[in-house]
Coordinates of C-alpha atoms and ligand atoms in Angstrom, one line a residue:
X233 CA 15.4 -19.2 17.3
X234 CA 12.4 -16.8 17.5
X235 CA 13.4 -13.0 18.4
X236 CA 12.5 -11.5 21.6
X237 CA 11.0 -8.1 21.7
X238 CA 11.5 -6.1 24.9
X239 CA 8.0 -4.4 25.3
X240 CA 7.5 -1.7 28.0
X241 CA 4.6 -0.7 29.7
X242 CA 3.2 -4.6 29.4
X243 CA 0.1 -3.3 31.2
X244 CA -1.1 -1.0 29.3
X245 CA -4.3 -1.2 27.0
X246 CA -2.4 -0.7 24.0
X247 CA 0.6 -3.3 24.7
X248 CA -1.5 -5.7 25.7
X249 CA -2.9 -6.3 22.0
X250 CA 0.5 -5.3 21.0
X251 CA 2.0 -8.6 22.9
X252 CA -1.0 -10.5 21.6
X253 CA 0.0 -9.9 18.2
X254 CA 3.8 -10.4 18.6
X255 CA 3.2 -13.6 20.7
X256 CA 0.9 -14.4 17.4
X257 CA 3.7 -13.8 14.6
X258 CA 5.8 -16.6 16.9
X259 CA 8.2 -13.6 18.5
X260 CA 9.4 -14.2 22.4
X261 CA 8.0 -11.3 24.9
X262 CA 9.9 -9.5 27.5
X263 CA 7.3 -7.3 29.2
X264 CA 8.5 -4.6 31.9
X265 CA 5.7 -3.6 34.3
X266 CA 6.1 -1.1 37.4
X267 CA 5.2 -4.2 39.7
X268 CA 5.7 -8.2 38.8
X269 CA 2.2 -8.1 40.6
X270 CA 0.6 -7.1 37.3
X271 CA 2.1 -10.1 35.2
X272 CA -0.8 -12.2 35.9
X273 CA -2.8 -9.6 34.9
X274 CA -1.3 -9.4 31.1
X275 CA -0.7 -12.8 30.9
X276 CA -4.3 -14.1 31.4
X277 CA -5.6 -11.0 29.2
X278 CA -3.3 -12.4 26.3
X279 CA -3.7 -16.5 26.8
X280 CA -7.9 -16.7 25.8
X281 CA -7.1 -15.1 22.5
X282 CA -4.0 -17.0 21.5
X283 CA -4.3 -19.9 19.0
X284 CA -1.6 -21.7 21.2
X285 CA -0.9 -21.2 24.3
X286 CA 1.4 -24.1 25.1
X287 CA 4.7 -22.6 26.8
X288 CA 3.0 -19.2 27.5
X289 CA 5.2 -18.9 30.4
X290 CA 8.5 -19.1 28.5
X291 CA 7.2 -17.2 25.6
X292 CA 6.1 -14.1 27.4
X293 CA 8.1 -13.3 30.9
X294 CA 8.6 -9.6 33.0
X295 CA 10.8 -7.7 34.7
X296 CA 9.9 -4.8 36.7
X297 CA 11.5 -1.3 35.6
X298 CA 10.1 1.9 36.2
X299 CA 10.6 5.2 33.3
X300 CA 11.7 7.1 36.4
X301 CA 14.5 5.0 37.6
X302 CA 17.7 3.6 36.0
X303 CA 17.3 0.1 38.3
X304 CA 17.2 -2.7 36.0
X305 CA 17.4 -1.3 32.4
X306 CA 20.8 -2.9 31.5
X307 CA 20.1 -6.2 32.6
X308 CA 16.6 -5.9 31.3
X309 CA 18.2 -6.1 27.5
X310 CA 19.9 -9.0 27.5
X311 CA 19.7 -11.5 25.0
X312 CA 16.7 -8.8 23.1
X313 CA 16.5 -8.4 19.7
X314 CA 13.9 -5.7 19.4
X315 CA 13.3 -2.5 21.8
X316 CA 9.3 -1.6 21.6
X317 CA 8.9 1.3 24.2
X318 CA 5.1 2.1 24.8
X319 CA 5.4 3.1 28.3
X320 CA 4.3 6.2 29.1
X321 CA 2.1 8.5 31.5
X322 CA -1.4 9.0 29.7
X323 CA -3.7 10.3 32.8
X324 CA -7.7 11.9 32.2
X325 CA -6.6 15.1 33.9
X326 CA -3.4 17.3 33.1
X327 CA -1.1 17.5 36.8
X328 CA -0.3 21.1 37.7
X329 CA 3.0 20.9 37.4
X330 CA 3.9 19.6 33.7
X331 CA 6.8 17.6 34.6
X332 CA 5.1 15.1 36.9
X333 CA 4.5 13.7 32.8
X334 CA 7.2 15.3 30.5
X335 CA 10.2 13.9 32.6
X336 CA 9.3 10.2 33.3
X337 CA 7.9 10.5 29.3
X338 CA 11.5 11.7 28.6
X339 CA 13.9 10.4 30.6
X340 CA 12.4 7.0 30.0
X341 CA 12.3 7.5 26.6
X342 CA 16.6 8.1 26.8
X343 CA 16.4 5.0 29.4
X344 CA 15.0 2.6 27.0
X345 CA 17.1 3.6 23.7
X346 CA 20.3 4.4 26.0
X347 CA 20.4 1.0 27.6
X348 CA 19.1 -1.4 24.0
X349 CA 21.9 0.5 22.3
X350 CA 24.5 -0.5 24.7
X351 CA 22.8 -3.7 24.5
X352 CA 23.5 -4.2 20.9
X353 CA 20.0 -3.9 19.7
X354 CA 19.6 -2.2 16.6
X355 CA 15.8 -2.5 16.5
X356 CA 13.4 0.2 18.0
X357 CA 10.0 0.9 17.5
X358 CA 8.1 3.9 19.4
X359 CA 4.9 4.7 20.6
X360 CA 4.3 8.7 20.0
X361 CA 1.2 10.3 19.4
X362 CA -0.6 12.5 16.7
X363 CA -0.4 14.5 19.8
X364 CA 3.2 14.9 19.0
X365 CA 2.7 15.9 15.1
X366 CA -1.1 18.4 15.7
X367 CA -0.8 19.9 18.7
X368 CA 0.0 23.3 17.1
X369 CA -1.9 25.0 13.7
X370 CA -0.8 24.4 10.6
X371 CA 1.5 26.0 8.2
X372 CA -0.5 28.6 6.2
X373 CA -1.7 27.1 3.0
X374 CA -1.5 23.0 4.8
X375 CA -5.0 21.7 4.8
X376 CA -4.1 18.5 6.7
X377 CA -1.6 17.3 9.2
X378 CA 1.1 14.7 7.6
X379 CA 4.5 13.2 9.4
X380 CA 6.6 16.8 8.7
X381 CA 4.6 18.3 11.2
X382 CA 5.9 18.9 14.5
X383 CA 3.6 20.1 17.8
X384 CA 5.7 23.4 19.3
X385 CA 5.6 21.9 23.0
X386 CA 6.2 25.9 23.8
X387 CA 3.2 26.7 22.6
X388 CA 0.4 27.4 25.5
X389 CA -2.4 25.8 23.7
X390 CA -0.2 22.6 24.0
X391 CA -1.3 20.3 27.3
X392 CA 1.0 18.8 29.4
X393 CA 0.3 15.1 27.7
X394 CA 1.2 16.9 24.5
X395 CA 4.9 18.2 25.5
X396 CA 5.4 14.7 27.0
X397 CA 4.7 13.0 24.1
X398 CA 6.7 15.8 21.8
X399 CA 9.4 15.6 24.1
X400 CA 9.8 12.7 24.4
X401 CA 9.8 12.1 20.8
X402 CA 12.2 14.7 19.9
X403 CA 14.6 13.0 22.8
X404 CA 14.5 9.4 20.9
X405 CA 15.1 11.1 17.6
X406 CA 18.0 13.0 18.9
X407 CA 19.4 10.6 20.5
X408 CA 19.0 8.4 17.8
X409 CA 21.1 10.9 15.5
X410 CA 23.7 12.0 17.8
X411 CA 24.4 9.0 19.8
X412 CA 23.3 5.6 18.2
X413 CA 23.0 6.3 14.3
X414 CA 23.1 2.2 13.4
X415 CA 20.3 2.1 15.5
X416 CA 16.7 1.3 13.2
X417 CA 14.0 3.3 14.5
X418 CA 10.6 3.4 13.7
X419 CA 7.9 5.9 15.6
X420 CA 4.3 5.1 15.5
X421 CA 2.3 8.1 16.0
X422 CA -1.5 7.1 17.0
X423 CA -4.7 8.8 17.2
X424 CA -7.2 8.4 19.4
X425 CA -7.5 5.0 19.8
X426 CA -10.6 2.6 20.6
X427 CA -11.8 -0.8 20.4
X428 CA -12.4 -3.4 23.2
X429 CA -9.8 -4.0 25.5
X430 CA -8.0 -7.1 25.9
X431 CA -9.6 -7.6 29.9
X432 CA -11.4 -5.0 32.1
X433 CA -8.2 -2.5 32.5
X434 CA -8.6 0.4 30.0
X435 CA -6.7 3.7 29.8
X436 CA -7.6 7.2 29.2
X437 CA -9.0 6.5 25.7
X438 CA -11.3 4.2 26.9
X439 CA -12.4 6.4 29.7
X440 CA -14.0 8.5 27.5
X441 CA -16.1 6.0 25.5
X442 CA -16.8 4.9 29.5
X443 CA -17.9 8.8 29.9
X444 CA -20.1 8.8 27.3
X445 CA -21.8 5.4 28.2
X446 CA -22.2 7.1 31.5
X447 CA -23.9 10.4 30.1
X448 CA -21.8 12.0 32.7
X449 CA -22.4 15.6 30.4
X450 CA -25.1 17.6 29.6
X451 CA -24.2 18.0 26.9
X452 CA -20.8 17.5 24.6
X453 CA -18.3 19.8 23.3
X454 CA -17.2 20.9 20.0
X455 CA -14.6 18.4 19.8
X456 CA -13.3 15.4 18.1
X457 CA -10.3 13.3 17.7
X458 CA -8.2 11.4 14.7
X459 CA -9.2 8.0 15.9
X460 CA -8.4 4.5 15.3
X461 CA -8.9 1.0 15.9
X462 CA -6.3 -0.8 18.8
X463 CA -5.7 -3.8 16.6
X464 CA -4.5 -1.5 13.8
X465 CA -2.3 0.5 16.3
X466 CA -1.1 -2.8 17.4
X467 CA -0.5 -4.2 13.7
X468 CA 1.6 -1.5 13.1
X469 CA 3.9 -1.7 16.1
X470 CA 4.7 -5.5 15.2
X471 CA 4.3 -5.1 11.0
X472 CA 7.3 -2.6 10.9
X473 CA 9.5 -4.7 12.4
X474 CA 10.8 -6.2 9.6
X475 CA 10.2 -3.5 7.4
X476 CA 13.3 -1.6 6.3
X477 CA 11.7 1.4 4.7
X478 CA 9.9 2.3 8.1
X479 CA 13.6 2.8 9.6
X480 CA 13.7 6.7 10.2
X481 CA 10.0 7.2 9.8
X482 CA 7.1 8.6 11.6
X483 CA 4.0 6.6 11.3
X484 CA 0.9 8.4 12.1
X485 CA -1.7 5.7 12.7
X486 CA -5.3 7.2 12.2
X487 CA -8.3 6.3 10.6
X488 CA -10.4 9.6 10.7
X489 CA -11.5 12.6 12.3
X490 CA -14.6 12.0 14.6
X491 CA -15.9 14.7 16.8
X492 CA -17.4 13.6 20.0
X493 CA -21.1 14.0 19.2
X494 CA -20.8 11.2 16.2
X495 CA -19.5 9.2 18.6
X496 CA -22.1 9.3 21.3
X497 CA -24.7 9.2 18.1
X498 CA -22.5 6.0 16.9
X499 CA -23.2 4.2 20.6
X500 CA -26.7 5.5 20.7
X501 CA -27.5 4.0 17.3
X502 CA -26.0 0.9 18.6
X503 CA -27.5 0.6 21.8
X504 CA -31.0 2.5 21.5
X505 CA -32.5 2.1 25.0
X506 CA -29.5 3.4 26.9
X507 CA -29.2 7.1 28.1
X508 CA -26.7 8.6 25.8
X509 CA -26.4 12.5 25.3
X510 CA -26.1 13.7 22.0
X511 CA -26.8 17.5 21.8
X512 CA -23.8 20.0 21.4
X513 CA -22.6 22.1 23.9
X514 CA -22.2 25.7 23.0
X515 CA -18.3 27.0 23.4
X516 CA -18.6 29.2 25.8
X517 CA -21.0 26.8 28.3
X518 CA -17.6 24.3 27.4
X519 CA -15.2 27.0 28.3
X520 CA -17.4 27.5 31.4
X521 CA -17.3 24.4 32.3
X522 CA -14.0 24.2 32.0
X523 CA -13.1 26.7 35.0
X524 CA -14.2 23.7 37.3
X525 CA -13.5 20.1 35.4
X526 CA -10.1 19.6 34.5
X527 CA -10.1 17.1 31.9
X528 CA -12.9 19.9 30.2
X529 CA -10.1 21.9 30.1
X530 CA -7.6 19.5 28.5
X531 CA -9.8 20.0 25.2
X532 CA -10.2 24.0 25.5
X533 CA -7.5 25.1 23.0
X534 CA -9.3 22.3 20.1
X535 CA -12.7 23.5 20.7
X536 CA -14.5 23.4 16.9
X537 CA -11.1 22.7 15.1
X538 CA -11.5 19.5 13.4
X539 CA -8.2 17.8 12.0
X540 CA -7.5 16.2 8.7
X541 CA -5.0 14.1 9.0
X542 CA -3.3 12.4 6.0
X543 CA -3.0 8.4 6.6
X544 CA -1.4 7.6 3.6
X545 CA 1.8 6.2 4.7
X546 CA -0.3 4.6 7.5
X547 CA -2.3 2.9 4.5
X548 CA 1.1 1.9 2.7
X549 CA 2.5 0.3 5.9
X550 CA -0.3 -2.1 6.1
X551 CA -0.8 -2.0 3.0
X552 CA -4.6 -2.1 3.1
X553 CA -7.1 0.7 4.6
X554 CA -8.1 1.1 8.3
X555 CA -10.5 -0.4 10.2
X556 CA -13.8 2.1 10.6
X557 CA -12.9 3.7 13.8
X558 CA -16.7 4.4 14.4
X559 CA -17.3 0.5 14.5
X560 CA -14.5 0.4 16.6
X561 CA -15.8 3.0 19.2
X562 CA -19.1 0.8 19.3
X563 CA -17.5 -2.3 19.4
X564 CA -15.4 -0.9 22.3
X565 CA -18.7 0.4 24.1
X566 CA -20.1 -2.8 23.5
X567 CA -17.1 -4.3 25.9
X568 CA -18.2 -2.0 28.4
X569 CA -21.5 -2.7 28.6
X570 CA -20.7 -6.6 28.3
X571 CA -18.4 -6.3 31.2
X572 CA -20.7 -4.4 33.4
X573 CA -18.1 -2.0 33.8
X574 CA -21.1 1.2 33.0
Ligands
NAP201 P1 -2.2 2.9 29.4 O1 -3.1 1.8 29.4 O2 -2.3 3.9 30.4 O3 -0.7 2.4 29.3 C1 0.4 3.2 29.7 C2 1.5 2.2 30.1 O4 2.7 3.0 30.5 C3 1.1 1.4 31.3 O5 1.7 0.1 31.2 C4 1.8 2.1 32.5 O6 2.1 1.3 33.6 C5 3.1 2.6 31.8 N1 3.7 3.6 32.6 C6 3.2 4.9 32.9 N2 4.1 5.5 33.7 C7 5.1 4.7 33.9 C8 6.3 4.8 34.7 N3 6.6 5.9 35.3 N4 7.1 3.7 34.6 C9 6.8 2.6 34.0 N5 5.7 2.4 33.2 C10 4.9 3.5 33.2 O7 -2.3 3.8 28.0 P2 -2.3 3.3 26.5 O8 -3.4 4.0 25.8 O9 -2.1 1.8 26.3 O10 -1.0 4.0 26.0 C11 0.2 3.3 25.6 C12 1.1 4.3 24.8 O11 0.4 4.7 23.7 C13 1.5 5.5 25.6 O12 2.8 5.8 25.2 C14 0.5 6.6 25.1 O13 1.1 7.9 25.2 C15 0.4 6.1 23.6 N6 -0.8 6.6 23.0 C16 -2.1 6.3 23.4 C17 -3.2 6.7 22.7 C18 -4.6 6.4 23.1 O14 -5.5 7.0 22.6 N7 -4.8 5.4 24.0 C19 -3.0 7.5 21.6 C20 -1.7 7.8 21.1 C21 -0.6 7.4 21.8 P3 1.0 1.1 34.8 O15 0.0 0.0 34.2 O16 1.8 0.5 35.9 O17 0.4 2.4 35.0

């Protein structure tokens, strides 16, 4: 009998690979969406990559649950084997008021564990964030971030998406400890992540490889990410499943560092007759900027700080080295193009 793996937030970029892959290793998807409207959507973005698609609509089925509402959780987990929670708020632009991300980030997080722990399943795998681990400097004498380190979400250069993620974090893990200690979890902590989507829906990651393509800047600012490749991300939500020795763990999932300008040189290489802009924006033109374009701001307290970030235990998971998240943020601008969607 195969297991079936709850997977929230069906529609999102990420979780659609992710129920790809699952559907793939021969696993049974549950995926909740906000609305059943968007099933269709997921399943015919999974069914042209699947090597079988025979009894698609027995292997992967919905239910409609919302982070911000207790409707539906319970019954949601019947007969699962395996919680993976991905769900979560992940807009261009901060909100002015913080909670419009922390609390469905958190109380959905609690939701999801609560109600698969009263279920009986002993199986849960998170999506977190680096967000969650480099959010705040590093210890003196650290020269890169690793799975000890914790962002302080009360620390002011920390954005909105960052105490969500944190929080909501900290919230599994506690509850996890307190509450539910037979319960197996596993938190996988991506970086920026790129690389074609599975249909014409993309989310905020995405966006900004769609920003670039649209040379919607002057010029770019001094800032970068820990990226990596959506199939990896997605490998490692289904790979740990059966892996004892990820039960407790944090998992940061990262290639490299890339700052913003490689990237845009990366797509410009690749696609030579298109306007992309390359040249660096001074700091204080960025911080400028940043008084009237919000998701400018977003970046303002990582301006010229470029993150090492130690993917070993990443490595060791998969056992075998990432995918080149440059090729990745080609290939994924490659999509765009393809698609007309730039
Ligand atoms: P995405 O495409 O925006 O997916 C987010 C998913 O969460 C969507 O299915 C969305 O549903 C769902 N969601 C949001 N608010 C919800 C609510 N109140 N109730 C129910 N569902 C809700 O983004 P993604 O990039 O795939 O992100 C998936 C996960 O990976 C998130 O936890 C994100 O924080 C994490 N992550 C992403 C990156 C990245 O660079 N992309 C990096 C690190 C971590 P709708 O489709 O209905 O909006």
């Amino acid at each position: 009998m195969p297991q079936t793996v709850l997977l929230t937030g069906a529609s999102g970029y990420i979780a659609k690979h992710i129920a790809l892959q699952l559907l793939e290793a021969g696993y049974h998807v549950r995926g909740t969406v906000r609305s059943l409207s968007r099933a269709d959507e997921v399943t015919a973005a999974v069914r042209p990559h699947l090597s079988d698609d025979s009894d698609l609509d027995k292997r992967l089925t919905f239910v409609a649950l919302d982070l911000s509402s207790d409707d539906g959780w319970n019954a949601a987990m019947d007969g699962i084997d395996v919680l993976m929670h991905t769900a979560s708020p992940f807009p261009m632009t901060q909100p002015k008021n913080d909670d419009e991300l922390i609390r469905p980030a958190v109380d959905g997080a609690l939701r999801a564990l609560k109600a698969a722990y009263q279920a009986g399943v002993r199986r849960v795998i998170m999506t977190s964030s680096t967000v969650a681990i480099s959010g705040s400097a590093l210890p003196p004498g650290d020269s890169s971030y690793d799975e000890t380190n914790w962002t302080d979400p009360d620390d002011p250069a920390v954005t909105a998406y960052g105490k969500s993620k944190t929080l909501a974090e900290k919230a599994a893990w506690d509850f996890q400890r307190d509450h539910a200690p037979e319960m197996n979890l596993t938190m996988v902590n991506p970086g920026f992540v790129v690389g074609p989507p599975l249909d014409n829906k993309f989310s905020t990651s995405v966006g900004v490889i769609e920003r670039i393509l649209k040379a919607k800047d002057p010029m770019l600012p001094h800032f970068g990410f820990g990226s990596v490749d959506v199939l990896d991300v997605a490998e490692m939500h289904v790979s740990v499943i059966d892996k004892p020795e990820t039960f407790g763990q944090r998992i940061m999932t990262v290639d490299r560092f890339i700052w913003f300008v490689d990237m845009a040189k990366a797509i410009k290489a690749a696609f030579p007759d298109r306007k992309i802009v390359t040249r660096l924006a001074p700091n204080f033109v960025v911080r400028f900027l940043a008084l009237f374009d919000p998701a400018i701001k977003s970046i303002i307290p990582a301006l010229g700080q470029e993150q090492k970030m130690d993917n070993s235990r990443a490595i060791a998971t998969l056992g075998r080295g990432m995918r080149q998240s440059q090729k990745s943020i080609v290939a994924c601008a490659k999509h765009l193009i393809d698609n007309g969607l730039v």
